[in-house]
């Protein structure tokens, strides 16, 4: 997947975060309070006192070339009234091409409405680029989005949302040059990073985590180089949840509840249909994957003894702060399957229990119990 496709995939997750939550029915209380992320309301409804705003800003650092062109993709949802209890969403994308040499620039935009189910939206995008002080070059890029829609406010949020930009975010890209990480910038850029100001948007590098040609300006704070889990079979509209839990919960819905969910929204119907026809092997994939550990090497030395794949050990788990289930493993023997290191450099020994009849199956699926080297006692050394 190239960086632009990756940015779109993450942007889609942001676009529909919280759009529709389990149990995916319009009658559910949680689905009557919607549109929490990236909401830019019309100016007549905006108020800092109630936490509603009509604009957003992102600032990030760019190392441009002589002829860099900034491409900005503004993405958001617009509500489409379905009935008195439910509003659907219409996706919008607006593209801007802004040569850096022509900044500052201001670009108005409009989204037509049909006068009944959707309402006309208007806004303006502004951009500017300011050279950084010092000998290292670089530019501070600032992009603002404003909802300028005219609407005589009646003070009702649900009505204001029909004139709002929802889940608004930006994809910034350059044809030449590159953006710098705001989380882990080079040393010379750290003072400039500290002066950057973010308002309801957060810049995230897509692709390379030190420099990239694409930045996602997200209303949800993310780490650099975010990615959709490859095990995820489709949208559940809650990117912070666990797919397996939501899938199993959806399976427990009654036929009547599923009918109501299908009638709520086409996207809810797609979830229920996908869960109803999900094959067992796909559900098995959702059980989880470990990505934060890596092989530490072929072995680790414990009490002067080399412990590696195939070594037999006795478990002596430290019960303070550990899983309570570990008390049942004290003194049991196990076979080492792999020695791993996590992102902090700590070593973990992955084992299967010798008296577990499913040990070989667990090994085949890569499911182990993990212990630190001080929680095992070597019995036999692997050949």
Short mmCIF file of C-alpha atoms in Angstrom, two decimals:
data_model
loop_
_atom_site.label_atom_id
_atom_site.label_comp_id
_atom_site.label_asym_id
_atom_site.label_seq_id
_atom_site.Cartn_x
_atom_site.Cartn_y
_atom_site.Cartn_z
CA UNK A 1 0.00 0.00 0.00
CA UNK A 2 1.47 3.38 -1.01
CA UNK A 3 1.40 6.34 1.36
CA UNK A 4 -1.57 8.02 -0.30
CA UNK A 5 -3.65 4.85 -0.06
CA UNK A 6 -2.54 4.44 3.57
CA UNK A 7 -3.58 8.02 4.32
CA UNK A 8 -7.00 7.37 2.77
CA UNK A 9 -7.48 4.16 4.78
CA UNK A 10 -6.68 5.91 8.06
CA UNK A 11 -8.73 8.91 6.97
CA UNK A 12 -11.72 6.64 6.34
CA UNK A 13 -11.41 5.25 9.86
CA UNK A 14 -11.31 8.82 11.23
CA UNK A 15 -14.18 9.88 8.98
CA UNK A 16 -16.51 7.26 10.41
CA UNK A 17 -15.18 6.99 13.97
CA UNK A 18 -18.26 6.86 16.17
CA UNK A 19 -20.61 7.23 13.18
CA UNK A 20 -22.66 4.28 14.37
CA UNK A 21 -21.94 2.27 17.52
CA UNK A 22 -22.94 -1.17 18.74
CA UNK A 23 -25.78 -2.26 18.86
CA UNK A 24 -26.02 -0.34 15.56
CA UNK A 25 -29.64 0.72 16.08
CA UNK A 26 -31.03 4.25 15.84
CA UNK A 27 -33.00 3.65 19.05
CA UNK A 28 -29.84 3.04 21.13
CA UNK A 29 -29.03 5.97 23.41
CA UNK A 30 -25.39 6.14 22.29
CA UNK A 31 -26.55 6.55 18.67
CA UNK A 32 -28.72 9.54 19.51
CA UNK A 33 -25.66 11.60 20.46
CA UNK A 34 -23.41 11.54 17.42
CA UNK A 35 -20.70 13.43 15.56
CA UNK A 36 -18.11 14.02 18.27
CA UNK A 37 -14.88 14.23 16.25
CA UNK A 38 -13.79 16.97 13.89
CA UNK A 39 -17.08 18.89 14.08
CA UNK A 40 -16.91 22.39 12.56
CA UNK A 41 -20.27 24.02 13.21
CA UNK A 42 -21.60 27.18 11.52
CA UNK A 43 -20.29 30.40 13.13
CA UNK A 44 -23.74 31.28 14.51
CA UNK A 45 -23.63 28.18 16.76
CA UNK A 46 -19.92 28.22 17.65
CA UNK A 47 -19.12 28.90 21.30
CA UNK A 48 -16.02 28.14 23.33
CA UNK A 49 -18.23 27.89 26.42
CA UNK A 50 -20.06 24.85 25.04
CA UNK A 51 -17.01 23.48 23.21
CA UNK A 52 -18.29 24.00 19.68
CA UNK A 53 -16.02 25.55 17.07
CA UNK A 54 -16.29 26.65 13.45
CA UNK A 55 -12.60 26.36 12.52
CA UNK A 56 -9.58 24.11 12.87
CA UNK A 57 -5.86 24.62 12.37
CA UNK A 58 -2.83 22.45 11.81
CA UNK A 59 0.82 23.52 11.82
CA UNK A 60 3.71 21.28 10.81
CA UNK A 61 7.27 21.46 9.55
CA UNK A 62 8.24 21.01 5.93
CA UNK A 63 11.59 20.88 4.16
CA UNK A 64 10.57 22.03 0.67
CA UNK A 65 12.46 22.29 -2.59
CA UNK A 66 12.51 25.29 -4.92
CA UNK A 67 9.26 24.38 -6.69
CA UNK A 68 7.29 22.44 -4.09
CA UNK A 69 3.53 22.27 -4.64
CA UNK A 70 1.30 21.60 -1.64
CA UNK A 71 -1.71 19.39 -2.31
CA UNK A 72 -4.49 19.61 0.27
CA UNK A 73 -7.42 17.22 0.38
CA UNK A 74 -10.22 18.34 2.69
CA UNK A 75 -12.50 15.45 3.70
CA UNK A 76 -15.66 15.59 5.79
CA UNK A 77 -19.17 14.26 6.17
CA UNK A 78 -22.43 16.12 5.66
CA UNK A 79 -25.66 14.97 7.27
CA UNK A 80 -28.60 13.92 5.14
CA UNK A 81 -31.88 13.88 7.04
CA UNK A 82 -33.58 10.49 6.87
CA UNK A 83 -36.30 10.90 9.51
CA UNK A 84 -36.83 12.55 12.87
CA UNK A 85 -34.45 10.20 14.67
CA UNK A 86 -31.63 9.44 12.25
CA UNK A 87 -29.34 11.36 9.88
CA UNK A 88 -27.26 9.58 7.27
CA UNK A 89 -23.86 10.78 6.10
CA UNK A 90 -22.66 12.01 2.72
CA UNK A 91 -18.90 11.98 2.06
CA UNK A 92 -17.21 15.00 0.51
CA UNK A 93 -13.66 15.58 -0.74
CA UNK A 94 -12.37 18.93 -1.95
CA UNK A 95 -8.89 19.24 -3.49
CA UNK A 96 -6.65 22.29 -3.44
CA UNK A 97 -3.36 22.74 -5.31
CA UNK A 98 -1.18 25.40 -3.72
CA UNK A 99 2.35 26.16 -4.99
CA UNK A 100 4.40 27.11 -1.93
CA UNK A 101 5.75 30.15 -3.76
CA UNK A 102 2.16 31.53 -3.98
CA UNK A 103 1.41 31.28 -0.25
CA UNK A 104 -0.27 32.76 1.71
CA UNK A 105 -3.46 31.80 -0.10
CA UNK A 106 -7.18 31.67 0.60
CA UNK A 107 -9.53 29.28 -1.17
CA UNK A 108 -13.30 29.40 -0.62
CA UNK A 109 -15.41 26.28 -1.23
CA UNK A 110 -19.08 25.36 -1.37
CA UNK A 111 -21.14 22.17 -1.13
CA UNK A 112 -24.63 22.46 -2.64
CA UNK A 113 -27.70 21.17 -0.83
CA UNK A 114 -30.99 19.91 -2.15
CA UNK A 115 -33.00 22.25 0.09
CA UNK A 116 -34.73 19.41 1.90
CA UNK A 117 -32.56 16.50 3.05
CA UNK A 118 -29.23 18.35 2.77
CA UNK A 119 -28.29 22.01 3.22
CA UNK A 120 -25.73 24.10 1.40
CA UNK A 121 -22.36 24.38 3.14
CA UNK A 122 -19.69 27.00 2.59
CA UNK A 123 -16.21 27.44 3.92
CA UNK A 124 -12.73 28.71 3.29
CA UNK A 125 -9.30 27.09 3.46
CA UNK A 126 -6.25 29.24 4.11
CA UNK A 127 -2.59 28.28 3.97
CA UNK A 128 0.69 30.01 4.68
CA UNK A 129 4.35 28.99 4.83
CA UNK A 130 6.95 30.79 6.94
CA UNK A 131 10.69 30.09 6.79
CA UNK A 132 12.22 28.91 10.07
CA UNK A 133 14.88 30.95 11.78
CA UNK A 134 18.37 29.50 11.92
CA UNK A 135 20.88 27.90 9.55
CA UNK A 136 19.06 24.63 8.88
CA UNK A 137 16.29 25.91 6.62
CA UNK A 138 12.83 24.41 6.77
CA UNK A 139 9.36 25.94 6.74
CA UNK A 140 6.48 26.13 9.17
CA UNK A 141 3.31 25.29 7.26
CA UNK A 142 -0.07 26.41 8.59
CA UNK A 143 -3.44 25.37 7.17
CA UNK A 144 -6.79 26.57 8.54
CA UNK A 145 -10.29 25.37 7.69
CA UNK A 146 -13.31 27.58 8.45
CA UNK A 147 -16.98 26.74 8.20
CA UNK A 148 -18.57 30.00 6.96
CA UNK A 149 -22.08 28.64 6.41
CA UNK A 150 -24.78 31.19 7.12
CA UNK A 151 -27.49 29.81 9.41
CA UNK A 152 -29.76 31.61 11.89
CA UNK A 153 -29.05 29.48 14.94
CA UNK A 154 -31.97 28.12 16.96
CA UNK A 155 -29.63 26.77 19.65
CA UNK A 156 -30.35 23.11 18.87
CA UNK A 157 -27.17 21.09 18.24
CA UNK A 158 -28.85 18.48 16.04
CA UNK A 159 -30.05 21.27 13.76
CA UNK A 160 -26.61 22.93 13.78
CA UNK A 161 -25.02 19.65 12.71
CA UNK A 162 -27.00 19.78 9.47
CA UNK A 163 -24.95 22.88 8.59
CA UNK A 164 -21.63 21.53 9.89
CA UNK A 165 -18.53 19.87 8.48
CA UNK A 166 -18.34 16.55 10.35
CA UNK A 167 -15.20 14.47 11.05
CA UNK A 168 -13.30 17.13 9.10
CA UNK A 169 -9.67 16.29 8.39
CA UNK A 170 -6.94 17.08 5.88
CA UNK A 171 -4.47 15.07 3.86
CA UNK A 172 -1.42 17.20 3.05
CA UNK A 173 1.08 16.03 0.45
CA UNK A 174 3.99 17.49 -1.49
CA UNK A 175 5.39 16.48 -4.84
CA UNK A 176 8.94 17.43 -3.81
CA UNK A 177 10.43 17.91 -0.37
CA UNK A 178 9.16 16.21 2.79
CA UNK A 179 7.42 16.77 6.12
CA UNK A 180 9.16 16.22 9.47
CA UNK A 181 7.76 14.24 12.38
CA UNK A 182 6.14 16.35 15.10
CA UNK A 183 6.59 13.51 17.60
CA UNK A 184 10.24 12.72 16.91
CA UNK A 185 11.78 15.63 14.98
CA UNK A 186 15.50 16.03 14.35
CA UNK A 187 17.29 17.91 17.11
CA UNK A 188 17.58 21.15 15.15
CA UNK A 189 13.81 21.23 14.54
CA UNK A 190 12.65 20.63 18.13
CA UNK A 191 12.42 24.35 19.08
CA UNK A 192 10.26 25.01 16.00
CA UNK A 193 8.02 22.02 16.81
CA UNK A 194 7.39 23.42 20.28
CA UNK A 195 6.09 26.67 18.82
CA UNK A 196 3.64 25.00 16.43
CA UNK A 197 0.00 25.41 17.35
CA UNK A 198 -2.66 22.76 16.75
CA UNK A 199 -6.38 23.46 17.02
CA UNK A 200 -8.64 20.42 16.66
CA UNK A 201 -6.27 18.82 14.13
CA UNK A 202 -3.08 16.82 14.76
CA UNK A 203 -0.37 16.21 12.11
CA UNK A 204 0.65 12.58 11.65
CA UNK A 205 3.30 11.34 9.24
CA UNK A 206 2.10 8.65 6.86
CA UNK A 207 4.77 6.16 5.83
CA UNK A 208 8.32 6.87 6.94
CA UNK A 209 8.30 7.87 10.62
CA UNK A 210 11.13 10.41 10.33
CA UNK A 211 10.13 12.20 7.14
CA UNK A 212 7.39 11.71 4.60
CA UNK A 213 5.69 13.34 1.62
CA UNK A 214 2.24 12.85 3.20
CA UNK A 215 0.71 14.11 6.47
CA UNK A 216 -2.72 13.31 7.84
CA UNK A 217 -4.15 16.19 9.88
CA UNK A 218 -6.50 14.21 12.11
CA UNK A 219 -9.08 15.34 14.69
CA UNK A 220 -7.97 12.30 16.73
CA UNK A 221 -4.40 12.26 18.07
CA UNK A 222 -2.47 9.38 16.50
CA UNK A 223 1.11 8.19 16.36
CA UNK A 224 3.15 8.56 13.20
CA UNK A 225 2.64 5.92 10.52
CA UNK A 226 -0.72 4.56 11.73
CA UNK A 227 -2.15 1.54 9.92
CA UNK A 228 -5.35 -0.48 9.82
CA UNK A 229 -4.86 -3.94 11.35
CA UNK A 230 -4.68 -6.43 8.46
CA UNK A 231 -6.89 -8.83 10.44
CA UNK A 232 -9.80 -6.36 10.45
CA UNK A 233 -12.46 -7.59 8.00
CA UNK A 234 -14.33 -4.29 7.68
CA UNK A 235 -15.78 -1.22 9.38
CA UNK A 236 -17.17 -1.36 12.90
CA UNK A 237 -17.02 2.43 13.36
CA UNK A 238 -15.11 2.20 16.62
CA UNK A 239 -11.41 2.14 15.83
CA UNK A 240 -10.45 2.15 19.52
CA UNK A 241 -12.38 -1.03 20.26
CA UNK A 242 -11.46 -4.66 19.63
CA UNK A 243 -12.91 -6.17 16.46
CA UNK A 244 -13.35 -9.57 18.06
CA UNK A 245 -15.45 -8.20 20.95
CA UNK A 246 -17.69 -6.12 18.70
CA UNK A 247 -18.12 -9.01 16.27
CA UNK A 248 -19.08 -11.45 19.03
CA UNK A 249 -21.47 -8.92 20.53
CA UNK A 250 -23.12 -8.38 17.16
CA UNK A 251 -23.56 -12.12 16.82
CA UNK A 252 -25.62 -12.10 20.03
CA UNK A 253 -28.19 -9.62 18.70
CA UNK A 254 -31.68 -11.08 18.36
CA UNK A 255 -33.30 -11.35 14.95
CA UNK A 256 -35.53 -8.41 15.82
CA UNK A 257 -32.52 -6.29 16.87
CA UNK A 258 -30.72 -7.20 13.65
CA UNK A 259 -33.75 -6.16 11.60
CA UNK A 260 -33.78 -2.80 13.37
CA UNK A 261 -30.03 -2.35 12.81
CA UNK A 262 -30.39 -3.18 9.11
CA UNK A 263 -33.20 -0.62 8.83
CA UNK A 264 -31.17 2.09 10.57
CA UNK A 265 -28.48 2.64 7.97
CA UNK A 266 -26.96 0.77 4.98
CA UNK A 267 -23.63 0.68 6.81
CA UNK A 268 -25.25 -0.98 9.82
CA UNK A 269 -26.88 -3.50 7.51
CA UNK A 270 -23.47 -4.30 6.00
CA UNK A 271 -22.02 -4.99 9.47
CA UNK A 272 -24.83 -7.36 10.44
CA UNK A 273 -24.68 -9.15 7.08
CA UNK A 274 -20.91 -9.54 7.32
CA UNK A 275 -21.09 -10.94 10.86
CA UNK A 276 -23.92 -13.33 9.97
CA UNK A 277 -21.87 -14.84 7.14
CA UNK A 278 -18.40 -14.66 8.74
CA UNK A 279 -16.53 -17.97 8.34
CA UNK A 280 -14.91 -19.46 11.47
CA UNK A 281 -11.38 -19.01 10.14
CA UNK A 282 -11.94 -15.26 9.75
CA UNK A 283 -13.30 -14.97 13.29
CA UNK A 284 -10.22 -16.88 14.49
CA UNK A 285 -7.99 -14.20 12.93
CA UNK A 286 -9.66 -11.54 15.06
CA UNK A 287 -8.46 -13.17 18.28
CA UNK A 288 -5.37 -11.00 18.24
CA UNK A 289 -1.85 -10.52 17.02
CA UNK A 290 1.36 -9.46 18.71
CA UNK A 291 3.30 -6.74 16.87
CA UNK A 292 5.25 -5.11 19.71
CA UNK A 293 7.81 -7.87 20.15
CA UNK A 294 10.58 -9.14 17.91
CA UNK A 295 13.16 -11.93 18.09
CA UNK A 296 15.81 -11.00 20.64
CA UNK A 297 18.26 -13.57 19.38
CA UNK A 298 18.61 -17.34 19.54
CA UNK A 299 18.98 -17.51 23.32
CA UNK A 300 19.13 -15.80 26.71
CA UNK A 301 21.39 -16.68 29.63
CA UNK A 302 19.59 -17.53 32.89
CA UNK A 303 21.63 -18.35 36.01
CA UNK A 304 24.65 -18.99 33.80
CA UNK A 305 22.70 -21.43 31.59
CA UNK A 306 21.88 -20.80 27.93
CA UNK A 307 18.12 -20.98 27.36
CA UNK A 308 16.86 -21.18 23.78
CA UNK A 309 14.14 -22.75 21.64
CA UNK A 310 13.58 -26.32 22.89
CA UNK A 311 14.95 -25.70 26.39
CA UNK A 312 12.86 -27.07 29.24
CA UNK A 313 12.32 -24.75 32.19
CA UNK A 314 10.44 -24.62 35.46
CA UNK A 315 8.16 -21.63 35.96
CA UNK A 316 8.66 -19.35 38.97
CA UNK A 317 6.33 -16.41 38.12
CA UNK A 318 6.57 -13.22 40.10
CA UNK A 319 3.05 -12.81 41.45
CA UNK A 320 3.39 -9.15 42.36
CA UNK A 321 1.66 -7.15 39.63
CA UNK A 322 1.29 -10.22 37.42
CA UNK A 323 -1.73 -12.08 36.12
CA UNK A 324 -3.51 -13.75 39.07
CA UNK A 325 -3.74 -16.92 36.99
CA UNK A 326 0.04 -17.27 37.22
CA UNK A 327 -0.27 -18.61 40.77
CA UNK A 328 -1.48 -21.88 39.26
CA UNK A 329 1.67 -22.16 37.15
CA UNK A 330 4.22 -22.09 39.96
CA UNK A 331 6.51 -25.10 39.65
CA UNK A 332 5.12 -26.31 36.32
CA UNK A 333 7.53 -27.31 33.58
CA UNK A 334 7.42 -25.76 30.14
CA UNK A 335 9.24 -25.78 26.82
CA UNK A 336 10.75 -22.61 25.41
CA UNK A 337 9.46 -21.79 21.93
CA UNK A 338 11.11 -18.43 21.23
CA UNK A 339 13.02 -15.62 22.96
CA UNK A 340 11.63 -12.15 22.22
CA UNK A 341 12.39 -8.50 22.91
CA UNK A 342 9.77 -5.75 23.21
CA UNK A 343 10.00 -2.13 22.07
CA UNK A 344 11.59 -1.13 25.39
CA UNK A 345 14.34 -3.72 25.03
CA UNK A 346 13.03 -6.08 27.70
CA UNK A 347 13.46 -9.82 27.07
CA UNK A 348 10.52 -12.24 27.19
CA UNK A 349 10.64 -16.03 27.05
CA UNK A 350 7.65 -17.55 25.22
CA UNK A 351 6.75 -21.05 26.41
CA UNK A 352 4.10 -23.77 26.20
CA UNK A 353 3.25 -25.93 29.21
CA UNK A 354 4.52 -29.52 29.06
CA UNK A 355 1.31 -30.94 30.53
CA UNK A 356 -0.98 -28.98 28.20
CA UNK A 357 -2.51 -31.35 25.62
CA UNK A 358 -3.01 -28.39 23.29
CA UNK A 359 0.61 -27.23 23.43
CA UNK A 360 1.45 -28.22 19.86
CA UNK A 361 -1.69 -26.55 18.54
CA UNK A 362 -0.90 -23.38 20.47
CA UNK A 363 2.62 -23.44 19.08
CA UNK A 364 1.26 -23.82 15.55
CA UNK A 365 -0.88 -20.71 16.08
CA UNK A 366 1.88 -18.75 17.83
CA UNK A 367 0.06 -18.51 21.15
CA UNK A 368 2.33 -18.66 24.17
CA UNK A 369 2.69 -17.75 27.81
CA UNK A 370 5.34 -15.10 28.38
CA UNK A 371 7.78 -14.82 31.28
CA UNK A 372 10.81 -12.71 32.01
CA UNK A 373 14.16 -14.52 32.40
CA UNK A 374 14.03 -14.15 36.21
CA UNK A 375 10.73 -16.06 36.28
CA UNK A 376 12.14 -19.30 34.82
CA UNK A 377 14.52 -21.95 36.14
CA UNK A 378 16.54 -23.84 33.49
CA UNK A 379 16.11 -27.65 33.51
CA UNK A 380 17.47 -28.73 30.17
CA UNK A 381 19.48 -26.94 27.52
CA UNK A 382 18.29 -27.17 23.90
CA UNK A 383 20.62 -28.97 21.56
#
